[in-house]
Short mmCIF file of C-alpha atoms and ligand atoms in Angstrom, two decimals:
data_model
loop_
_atom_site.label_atom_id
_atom_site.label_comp_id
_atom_site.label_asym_id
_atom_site.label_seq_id
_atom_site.Cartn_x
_atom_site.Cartn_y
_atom_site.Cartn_z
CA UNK A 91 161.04 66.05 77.13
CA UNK A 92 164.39 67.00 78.88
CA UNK A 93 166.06 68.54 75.48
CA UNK A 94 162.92 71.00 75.15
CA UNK A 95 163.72 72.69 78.52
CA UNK A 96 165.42 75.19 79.48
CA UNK A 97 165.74 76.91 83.35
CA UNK A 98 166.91 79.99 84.16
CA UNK A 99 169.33 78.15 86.52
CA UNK A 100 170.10 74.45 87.00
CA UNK A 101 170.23 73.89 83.37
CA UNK A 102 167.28 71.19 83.28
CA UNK A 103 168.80 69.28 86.09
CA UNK A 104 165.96 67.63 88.37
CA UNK A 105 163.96 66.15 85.64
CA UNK A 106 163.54 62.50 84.85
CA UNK A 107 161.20 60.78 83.16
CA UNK A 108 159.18 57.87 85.47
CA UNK A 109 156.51 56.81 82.73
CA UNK A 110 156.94 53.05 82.54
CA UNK A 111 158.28 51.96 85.19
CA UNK A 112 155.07 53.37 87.34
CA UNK A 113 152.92 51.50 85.68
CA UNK A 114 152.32 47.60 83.88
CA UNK A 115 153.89 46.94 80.61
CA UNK A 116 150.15 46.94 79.09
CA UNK A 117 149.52 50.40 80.84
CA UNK A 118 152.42 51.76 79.87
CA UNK A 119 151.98 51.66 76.12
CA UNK A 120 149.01 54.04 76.11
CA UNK A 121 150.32 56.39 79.48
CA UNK A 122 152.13 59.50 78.46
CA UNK A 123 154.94 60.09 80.49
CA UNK A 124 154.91 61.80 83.99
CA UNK A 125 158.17 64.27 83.54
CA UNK A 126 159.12 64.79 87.57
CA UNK A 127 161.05 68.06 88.24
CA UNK A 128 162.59 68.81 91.65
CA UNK A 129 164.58 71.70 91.13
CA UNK A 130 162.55 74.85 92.89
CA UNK A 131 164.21 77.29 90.60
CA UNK A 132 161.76 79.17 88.32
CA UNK A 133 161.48 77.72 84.66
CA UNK A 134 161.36 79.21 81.67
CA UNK A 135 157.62 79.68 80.39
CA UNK A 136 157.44 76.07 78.11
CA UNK A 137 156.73 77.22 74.47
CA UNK A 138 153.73 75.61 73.22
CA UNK A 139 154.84 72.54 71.21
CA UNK A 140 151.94 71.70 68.94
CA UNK A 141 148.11 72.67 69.05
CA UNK A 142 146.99 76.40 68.96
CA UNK A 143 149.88 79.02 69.55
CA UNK A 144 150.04 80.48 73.19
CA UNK A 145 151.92 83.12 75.24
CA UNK A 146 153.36 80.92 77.85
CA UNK A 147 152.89 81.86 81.58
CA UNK A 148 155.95 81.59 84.29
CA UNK A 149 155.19 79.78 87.66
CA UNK A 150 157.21 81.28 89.97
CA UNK A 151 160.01 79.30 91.75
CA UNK A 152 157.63 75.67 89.51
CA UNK A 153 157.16 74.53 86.46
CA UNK A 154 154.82 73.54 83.14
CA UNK A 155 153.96 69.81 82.71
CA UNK A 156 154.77 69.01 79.70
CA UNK A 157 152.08 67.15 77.47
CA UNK A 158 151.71 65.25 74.30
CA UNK A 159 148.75 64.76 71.70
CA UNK A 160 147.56 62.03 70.72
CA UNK A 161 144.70 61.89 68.28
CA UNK A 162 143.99 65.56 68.85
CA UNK A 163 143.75 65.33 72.38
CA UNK A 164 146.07 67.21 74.87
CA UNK A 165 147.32 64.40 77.17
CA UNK A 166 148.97 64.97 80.33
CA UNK A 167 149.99 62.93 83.25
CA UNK A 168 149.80 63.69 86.88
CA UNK A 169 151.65 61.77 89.71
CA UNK A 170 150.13 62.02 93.36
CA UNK A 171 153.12 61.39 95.22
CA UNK A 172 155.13 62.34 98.53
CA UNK A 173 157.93 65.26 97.58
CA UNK A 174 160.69 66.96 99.63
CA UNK A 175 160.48 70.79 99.31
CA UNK A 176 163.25 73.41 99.83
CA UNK A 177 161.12 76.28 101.50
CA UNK A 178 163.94 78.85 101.40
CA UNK A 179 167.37 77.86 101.26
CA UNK A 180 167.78 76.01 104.72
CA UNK A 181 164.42 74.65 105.36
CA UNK A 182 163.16 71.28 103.70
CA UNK A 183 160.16 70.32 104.67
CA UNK A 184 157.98 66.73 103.68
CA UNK A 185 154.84 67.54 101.23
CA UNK A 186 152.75 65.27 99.23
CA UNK A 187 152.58 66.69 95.66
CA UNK A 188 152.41 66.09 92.30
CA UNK A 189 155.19 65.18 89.58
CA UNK A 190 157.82 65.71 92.62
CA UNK A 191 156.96 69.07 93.50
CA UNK A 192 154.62 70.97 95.36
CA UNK A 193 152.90 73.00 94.15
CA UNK A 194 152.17 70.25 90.93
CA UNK A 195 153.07 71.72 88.09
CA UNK A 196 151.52 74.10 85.98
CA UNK A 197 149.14 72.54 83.15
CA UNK A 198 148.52 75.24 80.51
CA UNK A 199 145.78 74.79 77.50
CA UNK A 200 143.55 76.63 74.75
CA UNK A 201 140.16 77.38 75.06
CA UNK A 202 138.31 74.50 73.16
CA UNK A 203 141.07 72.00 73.31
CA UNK A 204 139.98 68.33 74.63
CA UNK A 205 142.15 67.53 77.97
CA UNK A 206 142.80 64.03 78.94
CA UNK A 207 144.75 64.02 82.44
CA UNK A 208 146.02 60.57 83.76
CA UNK A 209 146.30 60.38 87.52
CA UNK A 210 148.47 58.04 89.14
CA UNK A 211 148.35 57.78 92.97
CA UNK A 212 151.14 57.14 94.67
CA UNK A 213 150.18 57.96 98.45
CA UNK A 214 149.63 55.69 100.77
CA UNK A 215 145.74 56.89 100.63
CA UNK A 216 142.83 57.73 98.54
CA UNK A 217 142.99 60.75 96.33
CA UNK A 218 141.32 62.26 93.39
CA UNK A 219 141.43 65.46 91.50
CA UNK A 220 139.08 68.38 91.78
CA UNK A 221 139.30 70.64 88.79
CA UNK A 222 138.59 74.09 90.38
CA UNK A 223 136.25 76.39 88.24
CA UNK A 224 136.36 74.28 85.08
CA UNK A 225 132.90 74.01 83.12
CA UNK A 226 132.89 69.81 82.71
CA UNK A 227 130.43 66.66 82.77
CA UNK A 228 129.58 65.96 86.39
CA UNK A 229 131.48 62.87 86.05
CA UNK A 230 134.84 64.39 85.68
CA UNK A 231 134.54 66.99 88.99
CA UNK A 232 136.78 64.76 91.24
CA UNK A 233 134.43 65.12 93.67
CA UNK A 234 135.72 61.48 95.52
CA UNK A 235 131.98 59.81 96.77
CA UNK A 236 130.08 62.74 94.90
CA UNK A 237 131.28 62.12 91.14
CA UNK A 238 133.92 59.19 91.38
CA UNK A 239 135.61 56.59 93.80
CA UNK A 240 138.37 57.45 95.20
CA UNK A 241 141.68 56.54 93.49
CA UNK A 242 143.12 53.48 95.57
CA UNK A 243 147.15 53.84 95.97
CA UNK A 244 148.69 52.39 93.15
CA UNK A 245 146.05 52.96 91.13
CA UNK A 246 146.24 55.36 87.66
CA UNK A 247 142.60 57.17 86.89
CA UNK A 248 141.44 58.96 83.32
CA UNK A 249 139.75 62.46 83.67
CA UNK A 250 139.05 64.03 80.00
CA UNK A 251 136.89 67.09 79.18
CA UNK A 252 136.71 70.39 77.30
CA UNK A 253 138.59 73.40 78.51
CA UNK A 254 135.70 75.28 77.37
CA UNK A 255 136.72 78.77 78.58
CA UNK A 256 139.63 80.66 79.12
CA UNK A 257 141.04 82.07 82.14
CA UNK A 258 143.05 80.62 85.29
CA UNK A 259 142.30 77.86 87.44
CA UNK A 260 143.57 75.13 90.05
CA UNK A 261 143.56 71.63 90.61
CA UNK A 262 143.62 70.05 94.03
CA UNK A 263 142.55 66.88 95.39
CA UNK A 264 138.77 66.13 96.60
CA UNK A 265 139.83 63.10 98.96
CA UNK A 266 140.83 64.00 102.91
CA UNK A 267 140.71 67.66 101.60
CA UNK A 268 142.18 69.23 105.01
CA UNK A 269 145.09 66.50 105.42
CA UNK A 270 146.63 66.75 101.67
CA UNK A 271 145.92 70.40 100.84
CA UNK A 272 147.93 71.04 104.41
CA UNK A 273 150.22 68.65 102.97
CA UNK A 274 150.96 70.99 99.65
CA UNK A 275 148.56 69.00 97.00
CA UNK A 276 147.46 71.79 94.45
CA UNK A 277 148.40 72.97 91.44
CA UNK A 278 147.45 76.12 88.91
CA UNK A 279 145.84 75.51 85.39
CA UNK A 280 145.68 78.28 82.76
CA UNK A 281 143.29 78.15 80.10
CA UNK A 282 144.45 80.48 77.34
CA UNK A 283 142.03 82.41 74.57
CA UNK A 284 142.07 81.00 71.35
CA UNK A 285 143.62 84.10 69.51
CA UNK A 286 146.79 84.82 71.35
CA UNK A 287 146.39 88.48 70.27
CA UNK A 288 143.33 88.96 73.28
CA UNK A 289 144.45 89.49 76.50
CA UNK A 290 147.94 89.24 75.50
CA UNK A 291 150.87 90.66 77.94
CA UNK A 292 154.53 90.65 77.89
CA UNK A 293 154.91 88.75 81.18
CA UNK A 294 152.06 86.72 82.87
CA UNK A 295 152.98 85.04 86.19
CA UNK A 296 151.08 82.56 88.34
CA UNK A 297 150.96 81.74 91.98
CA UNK A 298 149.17 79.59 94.11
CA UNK A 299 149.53 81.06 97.76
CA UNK A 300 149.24 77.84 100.41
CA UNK A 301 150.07 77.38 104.16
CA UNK A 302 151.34 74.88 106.28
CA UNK A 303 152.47 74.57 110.04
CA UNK A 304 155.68 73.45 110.67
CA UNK A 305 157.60 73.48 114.10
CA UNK A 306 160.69 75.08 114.01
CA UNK A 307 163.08 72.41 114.03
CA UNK A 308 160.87 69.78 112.60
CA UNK A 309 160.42 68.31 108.92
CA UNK A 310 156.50 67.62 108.24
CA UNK A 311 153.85 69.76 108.65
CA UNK A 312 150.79 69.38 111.58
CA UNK A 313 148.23 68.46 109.36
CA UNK A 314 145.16 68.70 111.87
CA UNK A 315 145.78 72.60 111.92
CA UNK A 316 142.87 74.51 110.98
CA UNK A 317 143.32 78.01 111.24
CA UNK A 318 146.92 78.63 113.65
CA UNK A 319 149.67 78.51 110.60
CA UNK A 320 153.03 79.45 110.80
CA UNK A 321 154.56 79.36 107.27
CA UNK A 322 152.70 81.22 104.57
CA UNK A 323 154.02 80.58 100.94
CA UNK A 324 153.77 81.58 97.48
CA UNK A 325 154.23 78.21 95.54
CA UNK A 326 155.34 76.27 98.69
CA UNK A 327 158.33 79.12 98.99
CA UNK A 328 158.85 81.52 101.74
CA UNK A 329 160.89 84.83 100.89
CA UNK A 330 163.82 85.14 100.66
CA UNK A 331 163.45 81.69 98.92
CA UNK A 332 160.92 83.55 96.47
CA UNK A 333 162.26 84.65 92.49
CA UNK A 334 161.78 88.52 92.04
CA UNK A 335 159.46 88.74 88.92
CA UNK A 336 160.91 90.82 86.45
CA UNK A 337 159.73 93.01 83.82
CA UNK A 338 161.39 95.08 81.10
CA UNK A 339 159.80 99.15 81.72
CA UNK A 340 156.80 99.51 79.58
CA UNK A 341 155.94 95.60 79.56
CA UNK A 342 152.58 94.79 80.90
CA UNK A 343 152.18 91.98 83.34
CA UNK A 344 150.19 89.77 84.33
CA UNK A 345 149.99 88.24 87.77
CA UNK A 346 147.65 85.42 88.59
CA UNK A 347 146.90 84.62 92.08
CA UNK A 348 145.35 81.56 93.68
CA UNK A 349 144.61 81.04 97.22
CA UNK A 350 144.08 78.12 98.78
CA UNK A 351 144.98 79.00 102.07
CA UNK A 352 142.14 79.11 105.13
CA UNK A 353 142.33 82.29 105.03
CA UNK A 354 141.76 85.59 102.78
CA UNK A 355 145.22 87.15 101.33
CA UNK A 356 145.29 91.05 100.33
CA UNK A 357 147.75 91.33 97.97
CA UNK A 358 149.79 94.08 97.57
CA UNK A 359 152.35 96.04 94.91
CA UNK A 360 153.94 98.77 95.28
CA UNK A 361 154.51 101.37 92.71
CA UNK A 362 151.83 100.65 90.34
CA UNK A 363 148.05 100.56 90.03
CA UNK A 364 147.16 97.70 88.55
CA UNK A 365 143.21 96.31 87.52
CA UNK A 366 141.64 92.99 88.13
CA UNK A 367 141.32 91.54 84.85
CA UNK A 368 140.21 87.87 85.87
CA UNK A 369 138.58 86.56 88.35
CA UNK A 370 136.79 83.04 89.17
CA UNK A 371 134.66 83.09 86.53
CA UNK A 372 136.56 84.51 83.39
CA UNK A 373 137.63 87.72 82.54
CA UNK A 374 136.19 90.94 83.69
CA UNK A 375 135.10 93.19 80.81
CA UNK A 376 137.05 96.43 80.67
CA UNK A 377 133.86 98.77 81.63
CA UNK A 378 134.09 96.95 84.83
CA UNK A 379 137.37 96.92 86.26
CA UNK A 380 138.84 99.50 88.79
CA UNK A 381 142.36 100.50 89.68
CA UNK A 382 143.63 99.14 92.61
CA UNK A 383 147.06 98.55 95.00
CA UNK A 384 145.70 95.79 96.79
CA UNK A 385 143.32 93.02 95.81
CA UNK A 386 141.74 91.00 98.34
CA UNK A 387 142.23 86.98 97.33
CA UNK A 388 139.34 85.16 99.49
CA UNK A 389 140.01 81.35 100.12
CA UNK A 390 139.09 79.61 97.00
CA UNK A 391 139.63 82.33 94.62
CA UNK A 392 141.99 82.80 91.29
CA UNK A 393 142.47 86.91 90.40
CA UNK A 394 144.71 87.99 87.72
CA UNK A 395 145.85 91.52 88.44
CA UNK A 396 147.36 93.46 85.06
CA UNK A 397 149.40 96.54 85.14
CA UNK A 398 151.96 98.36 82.89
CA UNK A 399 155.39 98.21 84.16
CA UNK A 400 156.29 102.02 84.06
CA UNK A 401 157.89 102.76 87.16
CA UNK A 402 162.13 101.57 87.07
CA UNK A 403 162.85 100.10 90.78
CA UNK A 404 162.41 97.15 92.69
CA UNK A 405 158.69 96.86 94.43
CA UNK A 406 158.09 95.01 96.88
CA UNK A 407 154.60 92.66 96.40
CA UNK A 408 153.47 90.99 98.81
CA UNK A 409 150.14 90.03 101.23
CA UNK A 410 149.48 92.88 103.31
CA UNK A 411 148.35 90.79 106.63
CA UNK A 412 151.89 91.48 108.62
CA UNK A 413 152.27 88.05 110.14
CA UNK A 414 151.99 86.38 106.85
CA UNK A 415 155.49 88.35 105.70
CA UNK A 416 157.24 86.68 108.69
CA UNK A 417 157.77 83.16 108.88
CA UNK A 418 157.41 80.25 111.77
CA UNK A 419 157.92 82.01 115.25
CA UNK A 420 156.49 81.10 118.51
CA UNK A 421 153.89 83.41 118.94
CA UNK A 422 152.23 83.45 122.42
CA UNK A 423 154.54 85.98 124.00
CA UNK A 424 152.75 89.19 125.34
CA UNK A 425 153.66 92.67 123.38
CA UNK A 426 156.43 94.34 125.41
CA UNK A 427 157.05 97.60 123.27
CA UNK A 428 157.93 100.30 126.81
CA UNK A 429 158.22 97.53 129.25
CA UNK A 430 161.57 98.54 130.95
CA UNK A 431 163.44 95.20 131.64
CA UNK A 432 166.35 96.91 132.88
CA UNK A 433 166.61 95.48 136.43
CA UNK A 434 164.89 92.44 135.48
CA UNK A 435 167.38 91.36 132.84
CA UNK A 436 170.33 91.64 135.29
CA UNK A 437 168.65 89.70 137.45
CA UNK A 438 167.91 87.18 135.11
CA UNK A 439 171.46 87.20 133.55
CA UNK A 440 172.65 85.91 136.93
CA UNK A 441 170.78 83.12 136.32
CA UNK A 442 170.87 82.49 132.98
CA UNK A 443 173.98 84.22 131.03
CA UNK A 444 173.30 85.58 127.79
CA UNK A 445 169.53 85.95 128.45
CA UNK A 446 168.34 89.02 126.06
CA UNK A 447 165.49 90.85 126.55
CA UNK A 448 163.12 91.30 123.60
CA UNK A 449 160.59 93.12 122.14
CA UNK A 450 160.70 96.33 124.53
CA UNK A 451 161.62 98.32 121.65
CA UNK A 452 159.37 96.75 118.88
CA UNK A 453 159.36 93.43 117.09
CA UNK A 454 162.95 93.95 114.95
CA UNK A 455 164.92 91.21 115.17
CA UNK A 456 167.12 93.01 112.39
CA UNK A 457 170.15 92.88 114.66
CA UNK A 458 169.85 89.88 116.25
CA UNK A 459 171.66 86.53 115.19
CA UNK A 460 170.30 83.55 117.66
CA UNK A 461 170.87 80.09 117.30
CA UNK A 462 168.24 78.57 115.39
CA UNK A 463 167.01 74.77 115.43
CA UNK A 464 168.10 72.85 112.53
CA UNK A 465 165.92 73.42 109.35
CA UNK A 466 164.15 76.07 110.33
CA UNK A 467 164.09 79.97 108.85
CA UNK A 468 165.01 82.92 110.60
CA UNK A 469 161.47 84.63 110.92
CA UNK A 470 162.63 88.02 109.35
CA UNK A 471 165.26 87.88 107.27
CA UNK A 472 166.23 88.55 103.47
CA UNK A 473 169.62 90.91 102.51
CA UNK A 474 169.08 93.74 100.84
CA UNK A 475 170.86 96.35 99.40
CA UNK A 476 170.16 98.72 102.47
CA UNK A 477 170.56 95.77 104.96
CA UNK A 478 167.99 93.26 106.17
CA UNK A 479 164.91 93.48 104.74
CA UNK A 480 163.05 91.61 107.61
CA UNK A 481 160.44 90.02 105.43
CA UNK A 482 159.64 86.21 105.24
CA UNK A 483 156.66 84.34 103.71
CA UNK A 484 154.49 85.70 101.05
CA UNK A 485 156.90 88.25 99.78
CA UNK A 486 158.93 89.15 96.98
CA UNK A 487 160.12 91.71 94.33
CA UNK A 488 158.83 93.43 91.13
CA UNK A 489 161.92 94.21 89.28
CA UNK A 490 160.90 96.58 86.93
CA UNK A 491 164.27 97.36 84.26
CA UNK A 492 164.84 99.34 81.28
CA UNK A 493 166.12 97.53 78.45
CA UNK A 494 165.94 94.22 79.80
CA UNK A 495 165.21 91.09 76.10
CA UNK A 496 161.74 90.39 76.21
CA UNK A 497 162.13 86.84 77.94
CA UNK A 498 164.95 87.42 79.94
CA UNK A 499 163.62 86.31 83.44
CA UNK A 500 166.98 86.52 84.59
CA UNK A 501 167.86 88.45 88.15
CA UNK A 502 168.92 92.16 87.05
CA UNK A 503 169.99 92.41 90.58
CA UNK A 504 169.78 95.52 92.90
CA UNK A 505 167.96 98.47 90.96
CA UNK A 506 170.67 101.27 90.97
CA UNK A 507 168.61 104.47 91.98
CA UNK A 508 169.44 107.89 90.27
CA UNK A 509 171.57 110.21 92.44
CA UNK A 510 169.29 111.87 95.00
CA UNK A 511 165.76 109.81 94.72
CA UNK A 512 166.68 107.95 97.94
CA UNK A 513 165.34 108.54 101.28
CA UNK A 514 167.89 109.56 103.67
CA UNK A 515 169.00 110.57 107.01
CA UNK A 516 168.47 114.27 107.69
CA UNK A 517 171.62 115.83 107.88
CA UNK A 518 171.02 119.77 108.20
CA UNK A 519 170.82 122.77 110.55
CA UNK A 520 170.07 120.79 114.32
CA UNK A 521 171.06 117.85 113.64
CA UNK A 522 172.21 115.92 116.16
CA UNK A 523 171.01 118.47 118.98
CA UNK A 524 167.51 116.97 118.92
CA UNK A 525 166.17 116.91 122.97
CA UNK A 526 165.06 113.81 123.76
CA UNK A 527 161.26 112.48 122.81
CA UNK A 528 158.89 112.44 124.91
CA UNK A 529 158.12 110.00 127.04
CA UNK A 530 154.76 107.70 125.52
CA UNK A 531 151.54 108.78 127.60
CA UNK A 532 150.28 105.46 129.32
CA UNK A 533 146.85 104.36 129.31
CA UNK A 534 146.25 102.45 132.33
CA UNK A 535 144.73 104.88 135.14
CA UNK A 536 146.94 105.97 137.76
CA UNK A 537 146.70 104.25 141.11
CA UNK A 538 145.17 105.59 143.49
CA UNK A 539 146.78 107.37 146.70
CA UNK A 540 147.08 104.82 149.46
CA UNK A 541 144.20 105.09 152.06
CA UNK A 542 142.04 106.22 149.45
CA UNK A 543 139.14 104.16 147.91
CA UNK A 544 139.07 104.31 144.48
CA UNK A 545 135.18 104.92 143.18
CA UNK A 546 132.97 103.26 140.36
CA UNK A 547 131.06 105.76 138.57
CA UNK A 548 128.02 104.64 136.19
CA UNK A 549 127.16 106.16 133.18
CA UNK A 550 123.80 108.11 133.90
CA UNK A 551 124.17 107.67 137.74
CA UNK A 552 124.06 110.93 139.90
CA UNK A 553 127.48 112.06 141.86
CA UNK A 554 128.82 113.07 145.00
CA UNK A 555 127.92 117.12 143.87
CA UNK A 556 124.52 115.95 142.65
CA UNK A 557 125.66 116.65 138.82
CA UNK A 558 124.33 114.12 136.16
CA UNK A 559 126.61 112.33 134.27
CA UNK A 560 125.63 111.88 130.44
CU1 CU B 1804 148.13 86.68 103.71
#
């Protein structure tokens, strides 16, 4: 399987095949093998290699499991096992995933072919696999109680069905749901239409967004959180770990979003309108889609957003809710933007040298370099070409070129902007000799004069002059 792959960096390194040795010498003459990758660069989409022709989709920062047929069936083989993760570049953190990664990787079929998916479980508990928004026999759900037993450690299970419609779906486990999706168990499917020709695009990406909470400082995630997260990832990466996607000017893309998050994700992209094309269910027929900037992705749900690529630049894309562009902070300090600290921070600083005062000018911690605890990410960070770009989490970049080879995926780099199409610092008549802004108006009420009570009005009540109050 090695030979037939090719990364856009890391030149296949990562990959090994396990096959027999998971399994008994009787097992392992009819197993496919389970190809592991643990490289978190993005691969290159994995050309169909037998069975109906395809346009290959690219996971971003993962991978396509590789598969082989036997008898006309599609078989693939999924390993339930404990992986290490490199969030961003300075942050591993402990995940149970599939194949050695997490997110598992990518499986990609055609509409009508017959699926047979070993499972192996290598956890030290109970899973089984759920095979989100797939039309199969009740049987083959991966419901663990509901359809099937759970599958024991050490244990290998057969699911085999129909892919009996395109469009994009998940997998994830059905077993101690809230402990191993917070753990990073989930991976995307894509079903693809029989004739490549309908709803073809030049560049199809998936994601599956997921979220974890991690301690600065610490390796494994709290997996008893419900709802109080402090890493929010695209593919179990947090920007600037994150690939730009990139696309030649005039190609149209794809993007395919899963969320299985506990919480709703609106997506955003600069730049371009885009429709949804896909949701849950299938596609969306063209009578019935709107343009949009941001799509909301509610927990559970797959869109596929498609847009032509006509504007040169790099776009930012990312989920609009502010603290999930950040990543792990402490977060129970009170807002402080026009507290003046002045005399409190000397005082302080006699104390405790090198205390800083934060936050009384906004949130930026652009300029500020302080010690971190080991493997743990600055919460706004990412270099730019203009400086920091204090972004973190589920964020990246559209990198949208001209003349880019269809199927380069490659970085471009920085997009170069045409003399005078940048926003810049006002340099003309005044300049310089601004007066100084006004001070912010404060809405607490004045205190009252001393010796003076202060006095409750209610609404409706008479007054003091005998006037009602409305
Ligand atoms: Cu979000």
């Amino acid at each position: 399987m090695t030979n037939r792959r090719s990364f856009l960096t890391g030149a296949g390194a990562g990959i090994t095949a396990l096959g027999a040795s998971l399994v008994s010498r009787a097992g392992a003459a009819s197993l496919p093998e389970a190809p592991t990758h643990t490289s978190s660069a993005t691969a290159a989409p994995l050309a169909p290699t037998g069975g109906r022709p395809y346009n290959p989709v690219v996971t971003l920062n993962g991978w396509t499991l590789p598969w082989r047929m036997k008898d006309g069936v599609k078989e693939f083989h999924l390993v339930a096992e404990p992986v290490v993760r490199e969030f961003a570049p300075g942050m591993q953190v402990n995940l149970w995933g599939y194949n050695g990664q997490s997110p598992g990787p990518t499986i990609e079929v055609v509409e009508g072919d017959r699926v047979r998916i070993f499972v192996t479980n290598k956890l030290p508990e109970h899973t089984s696999v759920h095979w989100h928004g797939q039309l199969l026999p009740c049987g083959m759900d991966g419901v663990t109680g509901l359809t099937q037993p759970g599958i024991q450690p050490g244990k290998t299970f057969v699911y085999e069905f129909v892919a009996r419609h395109a469009g994009t779906f998940m997998y994830h486990p059905h077993a101690d749901e809230m402990q191993q999706m917070a753990m990073g168990m989930m991976g995307f499917w894509v079903t693809h239409p029989k004739n490549p020709r309908q709803h073809a695009v030049d560049r199809d990406y998936v994601m599956l967004l997921s979220s974890y909470d991690i301690e600065p400082g610490s390796y494994t995630p709290r997996t008893n959180t419900m709802l109080d997260f402090n890493l929010w990832t695209i593919n179990s990466r947090v920007f600037p770990g994150l690939d730009p996607m990139v696309a030649r000017l005039g190609d149209k893309v794809r993007i395919r979003v899963g969320n299985l998050t506990m919480t709703n994700h609106p997506i955003h992209l600069h730049g371009h309108r885009f429709e949804v094309a896909g949701t849950d269910g299938g596609w969306v027929p063209k009578s019935a889609r709107w343009p949009e900037v941001t799509t909301d992705v509610a927990v559970g749900q797959m869109r596929a957003i498609e847009f032509v690529a006509d504007a040169p630049g790099d776009w930012a894309f990312h989920c609009h809710k502010s603290h999930h562009t950040m990543n792990a902070m402490g977060h129970d300090v009170p807002t402080l933007i026009g507290v003046d600290h002045r005399g409190v921070a000397e005082k302080i600083n006699k104390l405790v040298p090198g205390y800083m005062v934060m936050g009384d000018k906004g949130g930026s911690m652009g300029d500020m370099k302080m010690p971190l605890p080991a493997n743990t990410l600055p919460m706004m960070s990412g270099d730019g070409p203009f400086g920091n770009l204090e972004m973190g989490g589920m964020f990246t970049v559209l990198k949208v070129r001209e003349g880019l080879k269809r199927g380069d995926y490659s970085d471009p780099g920085w997009y170069r902007h045409p003399a005078g199409t940048v926003a810049r610092e006002w340099s003309g008549d005044g300049a310089g000799t601004l007066p100084p802004a006004p001070r912010a108006p404060d809405a607490r009420p004045a205190p009252a004069p001393a010796g003076q009570a202060m006095e409750a009005r209610k609404p409706g009540a008479k007054d003091m002059t005998g006037h009602e109050h409305h």
